[in-house]
Short mmCIF file of C-alpha atoms in Angstrom, two decimals:
data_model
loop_
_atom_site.label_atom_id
_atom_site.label_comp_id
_atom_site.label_asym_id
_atom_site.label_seq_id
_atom_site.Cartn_x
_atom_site.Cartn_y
_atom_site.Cartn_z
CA UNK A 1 18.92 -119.80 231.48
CA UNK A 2 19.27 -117.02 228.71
CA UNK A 3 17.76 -118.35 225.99
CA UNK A 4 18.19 -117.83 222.22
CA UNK A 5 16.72 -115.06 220.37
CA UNK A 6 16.46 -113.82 216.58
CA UNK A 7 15.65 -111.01 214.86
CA UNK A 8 15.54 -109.55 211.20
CA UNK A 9 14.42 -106.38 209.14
CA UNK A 10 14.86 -105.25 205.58
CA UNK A 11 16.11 -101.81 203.48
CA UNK A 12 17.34 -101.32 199.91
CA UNK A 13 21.10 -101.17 198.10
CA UNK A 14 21.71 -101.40 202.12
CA UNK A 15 21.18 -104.58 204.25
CA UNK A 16 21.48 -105.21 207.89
CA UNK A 17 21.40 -108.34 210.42
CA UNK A 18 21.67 -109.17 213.58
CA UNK A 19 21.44 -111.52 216.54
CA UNK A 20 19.37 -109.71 217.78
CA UNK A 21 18.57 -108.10 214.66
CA UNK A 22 18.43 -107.69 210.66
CA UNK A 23 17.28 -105.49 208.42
CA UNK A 24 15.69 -105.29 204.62
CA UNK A 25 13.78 -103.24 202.43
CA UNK A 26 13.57 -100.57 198.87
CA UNK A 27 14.74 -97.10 199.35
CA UNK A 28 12.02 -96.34 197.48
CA UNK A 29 9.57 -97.85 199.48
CA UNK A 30 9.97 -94.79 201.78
CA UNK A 31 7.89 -91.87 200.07
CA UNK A 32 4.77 -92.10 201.51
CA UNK A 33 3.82 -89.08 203.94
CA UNK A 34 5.25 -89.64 207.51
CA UNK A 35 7.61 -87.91 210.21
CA UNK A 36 11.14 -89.01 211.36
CA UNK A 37 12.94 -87.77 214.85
CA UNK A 38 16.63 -87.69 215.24
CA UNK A 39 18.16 -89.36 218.05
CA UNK A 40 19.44 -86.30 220.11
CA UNK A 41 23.42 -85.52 220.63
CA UNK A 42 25.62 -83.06 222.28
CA UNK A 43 26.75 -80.09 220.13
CA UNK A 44 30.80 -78.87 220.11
CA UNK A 45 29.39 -76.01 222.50
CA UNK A 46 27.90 -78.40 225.33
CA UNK A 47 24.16 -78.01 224.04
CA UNK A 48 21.90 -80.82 223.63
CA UNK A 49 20.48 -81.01 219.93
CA UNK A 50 17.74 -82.35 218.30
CA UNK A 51 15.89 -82.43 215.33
CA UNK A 52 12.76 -83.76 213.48
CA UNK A 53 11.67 -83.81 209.45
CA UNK A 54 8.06 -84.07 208.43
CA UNK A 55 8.57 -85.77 204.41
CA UNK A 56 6.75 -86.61 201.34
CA UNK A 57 3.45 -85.02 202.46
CA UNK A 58 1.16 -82.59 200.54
CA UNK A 59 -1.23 -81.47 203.53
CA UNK A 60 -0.36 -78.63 205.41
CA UNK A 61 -0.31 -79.29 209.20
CA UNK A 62 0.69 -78.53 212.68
CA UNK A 63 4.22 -80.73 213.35
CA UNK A 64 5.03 -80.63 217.24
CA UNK A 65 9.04 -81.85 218.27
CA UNK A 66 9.19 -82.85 221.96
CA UNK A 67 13.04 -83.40 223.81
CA UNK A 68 12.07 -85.90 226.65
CA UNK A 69 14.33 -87.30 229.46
CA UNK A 70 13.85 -90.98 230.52
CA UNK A 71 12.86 -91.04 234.25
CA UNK A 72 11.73 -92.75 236.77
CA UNK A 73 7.79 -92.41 236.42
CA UNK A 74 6.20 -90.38 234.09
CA UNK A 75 9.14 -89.41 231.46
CA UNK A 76 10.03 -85.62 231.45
CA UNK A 77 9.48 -83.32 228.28
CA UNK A 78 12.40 -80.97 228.58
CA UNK A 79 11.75 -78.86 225.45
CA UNK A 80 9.08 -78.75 222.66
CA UNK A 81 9.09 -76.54 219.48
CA UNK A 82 6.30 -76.50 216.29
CA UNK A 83 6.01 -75.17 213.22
CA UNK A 84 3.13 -75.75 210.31
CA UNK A 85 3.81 -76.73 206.95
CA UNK A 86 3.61 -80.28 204.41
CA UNK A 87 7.20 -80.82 204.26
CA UNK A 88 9.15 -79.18 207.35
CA UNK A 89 12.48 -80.08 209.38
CA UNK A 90 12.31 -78.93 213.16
CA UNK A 91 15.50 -78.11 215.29
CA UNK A 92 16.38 -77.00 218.53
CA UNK A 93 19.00 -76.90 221.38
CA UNK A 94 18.26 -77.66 225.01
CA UNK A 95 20.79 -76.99 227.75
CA UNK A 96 22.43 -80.68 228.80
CA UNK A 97 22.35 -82.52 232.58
CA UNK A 98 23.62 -85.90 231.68
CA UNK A 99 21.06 -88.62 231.59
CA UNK A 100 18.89 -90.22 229.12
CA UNK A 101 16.82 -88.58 226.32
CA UNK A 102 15.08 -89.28 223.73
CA UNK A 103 12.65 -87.49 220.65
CA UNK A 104 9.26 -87.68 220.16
CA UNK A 105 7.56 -85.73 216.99
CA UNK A 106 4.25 -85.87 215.79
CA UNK A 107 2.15 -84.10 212.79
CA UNK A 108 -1.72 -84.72 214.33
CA UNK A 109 -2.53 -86.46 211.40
CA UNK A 110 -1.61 -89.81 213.02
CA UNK A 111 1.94 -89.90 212.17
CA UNK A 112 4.52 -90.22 215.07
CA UNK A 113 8.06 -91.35 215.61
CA UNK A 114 10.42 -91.19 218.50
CA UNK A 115 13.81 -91.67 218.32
CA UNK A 116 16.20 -93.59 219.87
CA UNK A 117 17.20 -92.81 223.30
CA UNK A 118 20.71 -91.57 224.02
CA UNK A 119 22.95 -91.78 227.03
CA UNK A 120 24.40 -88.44 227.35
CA UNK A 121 27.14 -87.33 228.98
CA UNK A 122 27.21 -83.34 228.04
CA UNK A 123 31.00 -83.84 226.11
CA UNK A 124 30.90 -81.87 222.56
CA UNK A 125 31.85 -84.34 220.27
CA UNK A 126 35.43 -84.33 218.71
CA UNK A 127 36.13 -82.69 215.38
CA UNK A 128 39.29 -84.55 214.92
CA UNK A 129 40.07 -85.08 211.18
CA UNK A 130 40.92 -88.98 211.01
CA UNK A 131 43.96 -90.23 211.59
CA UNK A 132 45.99 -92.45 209.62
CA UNK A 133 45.95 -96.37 210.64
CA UNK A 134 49.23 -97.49 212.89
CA UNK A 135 50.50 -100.85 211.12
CA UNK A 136 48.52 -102.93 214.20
CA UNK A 137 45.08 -101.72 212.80
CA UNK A 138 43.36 -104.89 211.02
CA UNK A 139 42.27 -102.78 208.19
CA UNK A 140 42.55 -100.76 204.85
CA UNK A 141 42.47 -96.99 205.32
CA UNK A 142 38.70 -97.13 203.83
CA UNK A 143 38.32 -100.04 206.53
CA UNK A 144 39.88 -97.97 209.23
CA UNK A 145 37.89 -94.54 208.23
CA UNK A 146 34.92 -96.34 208.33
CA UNK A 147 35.53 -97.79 211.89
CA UNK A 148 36.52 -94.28 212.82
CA UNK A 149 33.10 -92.42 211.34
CA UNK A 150 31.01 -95.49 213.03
CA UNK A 151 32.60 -94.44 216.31
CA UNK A 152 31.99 -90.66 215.95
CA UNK A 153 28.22 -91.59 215.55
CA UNK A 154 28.47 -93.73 218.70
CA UNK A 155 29.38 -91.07 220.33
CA UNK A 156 27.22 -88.76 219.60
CA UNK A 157 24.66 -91.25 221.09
CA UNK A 158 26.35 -91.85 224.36
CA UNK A 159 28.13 -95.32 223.32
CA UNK A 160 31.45 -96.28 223.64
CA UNK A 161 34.24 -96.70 220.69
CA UNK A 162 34.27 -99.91 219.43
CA UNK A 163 37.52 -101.59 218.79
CA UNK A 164 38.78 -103.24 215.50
CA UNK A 165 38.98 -106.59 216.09
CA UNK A 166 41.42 -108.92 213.68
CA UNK A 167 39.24 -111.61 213.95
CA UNK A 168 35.91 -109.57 213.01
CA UNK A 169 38.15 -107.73 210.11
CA UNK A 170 38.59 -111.57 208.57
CA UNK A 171 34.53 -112.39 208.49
CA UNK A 172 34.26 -109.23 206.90
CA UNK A 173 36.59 -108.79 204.48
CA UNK A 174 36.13 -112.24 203.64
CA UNK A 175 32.30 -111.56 203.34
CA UNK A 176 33.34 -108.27 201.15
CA UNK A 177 34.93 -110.08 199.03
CA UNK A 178 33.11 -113.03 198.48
CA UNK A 179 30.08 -110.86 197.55
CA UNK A 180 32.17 -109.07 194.87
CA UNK A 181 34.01 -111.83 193.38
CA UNK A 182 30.51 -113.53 192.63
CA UNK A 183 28.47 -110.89 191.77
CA UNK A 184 25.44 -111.35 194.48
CA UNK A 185 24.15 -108.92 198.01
CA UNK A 186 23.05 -111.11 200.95
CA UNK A 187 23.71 -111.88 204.24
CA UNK A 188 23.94 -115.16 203.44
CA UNK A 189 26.27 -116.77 201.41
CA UNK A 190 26.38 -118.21 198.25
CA UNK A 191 27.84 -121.58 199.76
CA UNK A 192 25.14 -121.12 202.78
CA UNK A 193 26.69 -119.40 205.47
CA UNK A 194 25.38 -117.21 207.62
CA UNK A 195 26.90 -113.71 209.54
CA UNK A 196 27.03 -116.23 212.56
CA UNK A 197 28.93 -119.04 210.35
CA UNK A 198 31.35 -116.51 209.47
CA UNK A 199 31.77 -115.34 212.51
CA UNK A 200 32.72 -118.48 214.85
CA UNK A 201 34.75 -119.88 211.51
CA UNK A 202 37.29 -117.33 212.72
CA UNK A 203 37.51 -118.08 216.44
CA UNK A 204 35.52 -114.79 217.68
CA UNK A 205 33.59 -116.33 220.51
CA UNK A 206 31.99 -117.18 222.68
CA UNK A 207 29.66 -114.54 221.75
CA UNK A 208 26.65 -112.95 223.37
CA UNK A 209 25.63 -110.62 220.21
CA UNK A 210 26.54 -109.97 216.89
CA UNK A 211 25.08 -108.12 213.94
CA UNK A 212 25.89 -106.98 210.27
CA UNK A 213 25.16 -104.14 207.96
CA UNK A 214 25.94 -104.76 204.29
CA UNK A 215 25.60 -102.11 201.76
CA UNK A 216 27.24 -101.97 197.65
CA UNK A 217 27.68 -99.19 195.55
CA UNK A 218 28.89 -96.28 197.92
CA UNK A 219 31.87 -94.62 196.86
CA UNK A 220 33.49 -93.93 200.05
CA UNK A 221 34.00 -94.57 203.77
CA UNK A 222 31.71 -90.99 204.26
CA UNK A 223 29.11 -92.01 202.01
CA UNK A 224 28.50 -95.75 203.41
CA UNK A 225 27.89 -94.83 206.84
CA UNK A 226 25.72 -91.68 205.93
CA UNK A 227 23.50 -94.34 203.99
CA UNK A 228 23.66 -97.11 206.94
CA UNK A 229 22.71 -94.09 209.33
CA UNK A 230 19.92 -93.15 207.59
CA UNK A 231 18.30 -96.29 207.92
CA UNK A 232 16.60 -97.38 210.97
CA UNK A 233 17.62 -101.29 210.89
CA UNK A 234 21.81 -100.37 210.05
CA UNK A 235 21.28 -97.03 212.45
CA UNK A 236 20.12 -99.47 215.37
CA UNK A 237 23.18 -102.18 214.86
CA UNK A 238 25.68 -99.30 214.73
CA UNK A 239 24.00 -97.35 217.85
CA UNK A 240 23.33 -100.14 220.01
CA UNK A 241 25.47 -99.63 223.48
CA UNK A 242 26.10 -103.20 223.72
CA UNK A 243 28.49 -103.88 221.11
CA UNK A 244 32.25 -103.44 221.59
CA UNK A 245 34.09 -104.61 218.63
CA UNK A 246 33.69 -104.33 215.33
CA UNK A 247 35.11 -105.88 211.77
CA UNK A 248 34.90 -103.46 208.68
CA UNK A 249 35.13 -105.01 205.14
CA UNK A 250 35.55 -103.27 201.94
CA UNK A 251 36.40 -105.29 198.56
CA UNK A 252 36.25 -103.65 194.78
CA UNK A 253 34.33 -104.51 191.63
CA UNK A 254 32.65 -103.33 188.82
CA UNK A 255 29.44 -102.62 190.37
CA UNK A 256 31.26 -100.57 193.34
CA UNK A 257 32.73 -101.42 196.73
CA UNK A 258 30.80 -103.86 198.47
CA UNK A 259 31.17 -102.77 202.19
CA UNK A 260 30.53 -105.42 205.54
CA UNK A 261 30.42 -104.47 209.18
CA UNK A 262 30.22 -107.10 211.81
CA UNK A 263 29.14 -106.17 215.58
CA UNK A 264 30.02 -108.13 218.70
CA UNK A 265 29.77 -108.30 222.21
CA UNK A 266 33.05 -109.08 223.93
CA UNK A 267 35.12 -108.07 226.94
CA UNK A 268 37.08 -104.62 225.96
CA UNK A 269 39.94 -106.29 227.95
CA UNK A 270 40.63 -109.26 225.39
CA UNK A 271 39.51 -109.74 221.76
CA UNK A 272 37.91 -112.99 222.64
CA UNK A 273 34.35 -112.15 224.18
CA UNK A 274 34.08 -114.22 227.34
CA UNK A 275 31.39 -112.05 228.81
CA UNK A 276 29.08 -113.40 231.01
CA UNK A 277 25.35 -113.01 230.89
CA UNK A 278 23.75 -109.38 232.78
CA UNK A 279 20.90 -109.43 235.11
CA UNK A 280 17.30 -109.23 233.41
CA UNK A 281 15.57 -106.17 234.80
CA UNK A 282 12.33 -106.78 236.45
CA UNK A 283 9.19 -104.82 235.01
CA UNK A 284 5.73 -103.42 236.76
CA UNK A 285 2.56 -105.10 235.13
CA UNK A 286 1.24 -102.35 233.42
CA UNK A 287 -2.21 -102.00 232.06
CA UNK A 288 -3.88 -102.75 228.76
CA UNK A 289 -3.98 -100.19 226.17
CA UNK A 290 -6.92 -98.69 225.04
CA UNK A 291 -6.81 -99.46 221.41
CA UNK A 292 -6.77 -103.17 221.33
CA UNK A 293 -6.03 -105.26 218.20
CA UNK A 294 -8.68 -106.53 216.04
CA UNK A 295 -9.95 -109.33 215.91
CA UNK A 296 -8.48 -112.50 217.13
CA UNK A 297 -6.98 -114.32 214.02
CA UNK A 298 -4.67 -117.42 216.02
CA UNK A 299 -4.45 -119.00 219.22
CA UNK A 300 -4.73 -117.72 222.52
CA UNK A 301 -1.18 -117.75 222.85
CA UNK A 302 -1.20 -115.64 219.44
CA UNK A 303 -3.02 -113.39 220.27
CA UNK A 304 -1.79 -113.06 223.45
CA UNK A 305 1.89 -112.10 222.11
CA UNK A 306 -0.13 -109.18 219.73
CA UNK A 307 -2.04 -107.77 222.86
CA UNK A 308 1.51 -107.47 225.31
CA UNK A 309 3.25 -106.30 221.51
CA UNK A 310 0.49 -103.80 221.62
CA UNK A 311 1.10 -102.38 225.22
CA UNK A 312 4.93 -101.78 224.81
CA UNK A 313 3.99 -99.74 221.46
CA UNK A 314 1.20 -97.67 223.17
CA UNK A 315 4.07 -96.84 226.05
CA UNK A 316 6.18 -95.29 223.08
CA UNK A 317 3.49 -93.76 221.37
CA UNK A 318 3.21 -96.32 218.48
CA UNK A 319 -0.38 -97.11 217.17
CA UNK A 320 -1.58 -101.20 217.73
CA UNK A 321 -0.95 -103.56 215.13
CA UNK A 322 -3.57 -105.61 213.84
CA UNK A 323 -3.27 -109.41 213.62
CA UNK A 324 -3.16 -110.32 209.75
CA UNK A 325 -4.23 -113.68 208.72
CA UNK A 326 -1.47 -113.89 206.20
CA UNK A 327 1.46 -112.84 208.25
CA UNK A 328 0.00 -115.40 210.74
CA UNK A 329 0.56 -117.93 208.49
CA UNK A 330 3.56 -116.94 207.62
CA UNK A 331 5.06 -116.41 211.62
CA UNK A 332 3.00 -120.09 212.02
CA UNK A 333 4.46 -122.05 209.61
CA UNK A 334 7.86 -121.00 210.15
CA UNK A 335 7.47 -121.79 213.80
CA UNK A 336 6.14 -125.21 212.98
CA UNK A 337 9.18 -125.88 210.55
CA UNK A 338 11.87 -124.94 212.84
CA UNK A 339 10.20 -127.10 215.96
CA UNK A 340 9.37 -130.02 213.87
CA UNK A 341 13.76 -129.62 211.95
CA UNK A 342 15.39 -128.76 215.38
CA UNK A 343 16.99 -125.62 214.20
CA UNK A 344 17.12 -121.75 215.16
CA UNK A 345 17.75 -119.37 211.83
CA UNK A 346 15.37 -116.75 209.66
CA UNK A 347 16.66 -118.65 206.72
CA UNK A 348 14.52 -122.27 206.57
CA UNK A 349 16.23 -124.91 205.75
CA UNK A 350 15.05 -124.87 202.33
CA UNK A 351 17.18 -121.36 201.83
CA UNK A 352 13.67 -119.08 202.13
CA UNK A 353 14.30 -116.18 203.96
CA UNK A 354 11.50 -114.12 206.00
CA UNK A 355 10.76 -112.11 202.42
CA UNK A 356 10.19 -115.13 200.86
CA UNK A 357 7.62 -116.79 203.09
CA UNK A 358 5.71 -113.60 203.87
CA UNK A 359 4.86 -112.99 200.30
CA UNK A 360 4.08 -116.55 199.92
CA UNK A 361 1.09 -115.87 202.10
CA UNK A 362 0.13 -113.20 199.86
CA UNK A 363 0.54 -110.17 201.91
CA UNK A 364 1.04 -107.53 199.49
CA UNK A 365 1.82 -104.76 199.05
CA UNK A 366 4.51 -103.81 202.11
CA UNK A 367 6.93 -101.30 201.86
CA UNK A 368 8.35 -102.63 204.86
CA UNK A 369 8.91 -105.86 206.87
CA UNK A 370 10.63 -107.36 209.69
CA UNK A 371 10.95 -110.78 212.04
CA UNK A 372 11.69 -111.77 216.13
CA UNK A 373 12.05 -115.43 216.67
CA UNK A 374 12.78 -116.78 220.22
CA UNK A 375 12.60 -120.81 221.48
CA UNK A 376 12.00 -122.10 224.88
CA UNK A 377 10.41 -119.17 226.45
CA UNK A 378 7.49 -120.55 228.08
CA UNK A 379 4.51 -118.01 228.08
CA UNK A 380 3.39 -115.25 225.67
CA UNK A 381 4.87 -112.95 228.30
CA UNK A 382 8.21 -114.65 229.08
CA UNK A 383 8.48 -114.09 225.31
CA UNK A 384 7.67 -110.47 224.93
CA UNK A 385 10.04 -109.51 227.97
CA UNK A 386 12.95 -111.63 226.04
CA UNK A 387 11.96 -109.52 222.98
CA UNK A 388 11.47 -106.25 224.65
CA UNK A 389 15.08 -106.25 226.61
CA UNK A 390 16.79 -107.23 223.14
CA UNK A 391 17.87 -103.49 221.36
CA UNK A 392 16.99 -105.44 217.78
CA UNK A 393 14.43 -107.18 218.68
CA UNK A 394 12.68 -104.54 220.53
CA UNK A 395 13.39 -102.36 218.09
CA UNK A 396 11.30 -104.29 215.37
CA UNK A 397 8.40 -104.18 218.09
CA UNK A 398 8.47 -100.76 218.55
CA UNK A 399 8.59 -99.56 214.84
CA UNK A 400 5.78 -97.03 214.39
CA UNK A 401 6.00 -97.79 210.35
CA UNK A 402 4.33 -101.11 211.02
CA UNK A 403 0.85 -101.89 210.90
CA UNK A 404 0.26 -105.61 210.64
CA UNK A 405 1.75 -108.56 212.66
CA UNK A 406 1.54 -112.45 212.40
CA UNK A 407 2.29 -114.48 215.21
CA UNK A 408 3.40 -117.82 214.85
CA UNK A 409 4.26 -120.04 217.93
CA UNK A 410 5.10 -124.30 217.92
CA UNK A 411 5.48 -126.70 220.90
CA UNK A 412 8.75 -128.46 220.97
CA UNK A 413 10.86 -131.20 222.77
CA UNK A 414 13.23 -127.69 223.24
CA UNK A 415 10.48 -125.97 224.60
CA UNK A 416 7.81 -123.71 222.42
CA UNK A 417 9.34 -121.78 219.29
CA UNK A 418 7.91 -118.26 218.49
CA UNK A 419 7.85 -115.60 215.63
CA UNK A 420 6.27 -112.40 215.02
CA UNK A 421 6.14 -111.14 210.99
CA UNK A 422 5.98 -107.94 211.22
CA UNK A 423 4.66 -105.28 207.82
CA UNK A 424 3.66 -102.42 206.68
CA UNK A 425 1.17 -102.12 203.97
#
């Protein structure tokens, strides 16, 4: 039985969401010193490209950019390049072999990123100029231009187009305009509803995933998905592979556009998703990581769900997380509220959202936060391997920028309900 999953993550004028994943936080939260690797992409002349930015720093050190290839075994570094500097930007070509590939940079002062892996098929991406919308296209041309920009970066990432879907276009639009008309930025609406409320009111479904990116203010099509892209939480709903429709929204008013995408997962043969669930691929026990969390601040189960979280980040290079009392209690009681109300959502029932309750525990200050909620997974690592073969949700987990996690998990008639808080201080 595939059982439900949840997953959110804030940043700035933009927002993003998804089941499996959302995303939150200030623009200006971002300058503090760190590196940040491009997710590589075939050039018009056939080469593979990559690049890698070291920003905001004022110490002068070595940055190394590695091009790997996913393998079976011990992943392959195809390419590496350095330079020395505070504030440097890497970049370098690689002859392509289709297969998958991914960046890793570092700056050995304890800062690392890696990309997101890319399905490459060695086609230079199109330089069409856009073309204008036939009369059976859902959408504006802003609607349409943004659809067609969305699939460009797709591409460049190995995924397929997605199609414009009438039914997406409606939630929103409708979402677009809503937001506009009474002056307010959330994924959830002012009446309550939520991106999946939207969604099913206008008969897209059954559905397998969805997501949403939000964003207000940018002037055009161009601009939006620039802004989306260069944000980690809307860069992983509009790159993830398993999406195949889409719904663009754009509605006026006197603060700027206001501008909704909604992802899916649907058949490409019908605009009604019907698809049916994919095998769950098996993994090898591997072994613990070296640097283990601190010290145990929850149950065993807790902790148990921080020490697998911990593995998967060592395998991508990520540095542990340690187990924060107050994020606990914010991942515990939000657990305990949705087993002992019978419902599934980031937002409790009271209308406080993940932001809310984490700085009710007093964690502060973060410049960055996200959640993964699950229900009826048995075992800490029944759990983690739902997580981990979610794109959102394992995204979240394997977020270098975090350093803290809470862990909150609740026994059930429905079976045990879990949630990680994730931040960075």
């Amino acid at each position: 039985m595939r059982r439900p999953l949840g997953a959110l993550a804030c940043l700035g004028s933009l927002a993003a969401l998804s089941i499996p994943a959302t995303a939150y936080a200030a623009t200006g939260s971002l300058n503090t010193c760190r590196v940040e690797a491009a997710t590589p992409y075939v050039t018009p002349d056939g080469k593979i490209q990559v690049s890698a930015e070291r920003l905001d720093c004022d110490d002068t050190t070595l940055v190394r950019m590695r091009l790997n290839r996913a393998q079976a075994g011990p992943d392959r570094i195809l390419k590496s390049a350095s330079t020395r500097g505070d504030k440097v930007r890497i970049t370098m070509t690689a002859s392509c072999s289709p297969g998958v590939y991914y960046t890793l940079v570092t700056d050995y002062r304890g800062h690392v990123a890696k990309s997101e892996a890319a399905r490459l098929t060695c086609s230079p991406t199109p330089t069409a100029s856009p073309t204008a919308p036939s009369d059976s296209r859902p959408g504006s041309p802003e609607e349409e231009e943004v659809v067609r920009l969305t699939n460009i970066e797709r591409q460049k990432g190995g995924c397929a187009p997605l199609i414009h879907d009438s039914k997406l276009h409606k939630a929103a639009q409708g979402h677009s305009a809503d937001m506009a008309s009474k002056n307010y930025f959330n994924h959830t609406s002012q009446d309550g509803r939520t991106m999946t409320d939207r969604i099913k009111a206008t008969g897209f479904g059954p559905m397998s995933a969805w997501a949403e990116n939000i964003a207000m203010g940018q002037r055009t099509p161009a601009e939006v998905v620039k802004g989306w892209m260069n944000s980690s939480g809307h860069r992983a709903n509009i790159m993830n592979c398993a999406y195949t429709h889409i719904g663009a929204g754009m509605a006026t008013s006197g603060r700027g556009p206001y501008w909704t995408q909604d992802f899916a997962k649907g058949p490409r043969t019908s605009p009604t998703p019907t698809a049916s669930p994919t095998a769950t691929p098996t993994a090898s026990p591997t072994s613990k990581p070296t640097a283990t969390p601190t010290s145990g601040q929850g149950s065993s189960d807790q902790e148990e769900v921080v020490r697998l979280t911990n593995i998967e980040r060592q395998k991508g290079g990520c540095g542990p997380l340690k187990s924060d009392p107050q994020l606990q209690s914010a991942a515990q009681g939000h657990s305990a509220d949705m087993a002992a109300k019978n419902y599934f959502s980031h937002t409790s029932q009271d209308g406080r959202t993940m932001t809310d309750r984490i700085k009710a525990s007093g964690f502060s200050p973060m410049s960055a936060w996200a959640e993964n909620i699950a229900y009826g997974y048995r075992t800490p690592a029944e759990v983690l391997k739902g997580w981990m073969n979610s794109s959102g949700h394992r995204a979240n987990i394997m977020n270098c920028a975090y350093t803290h996690i809470g862990v909150g998990v609740a026994p059930s008639s429905r079976g045990p309900y879990w949630t990680q808080d994730f931040a960075k201080h």
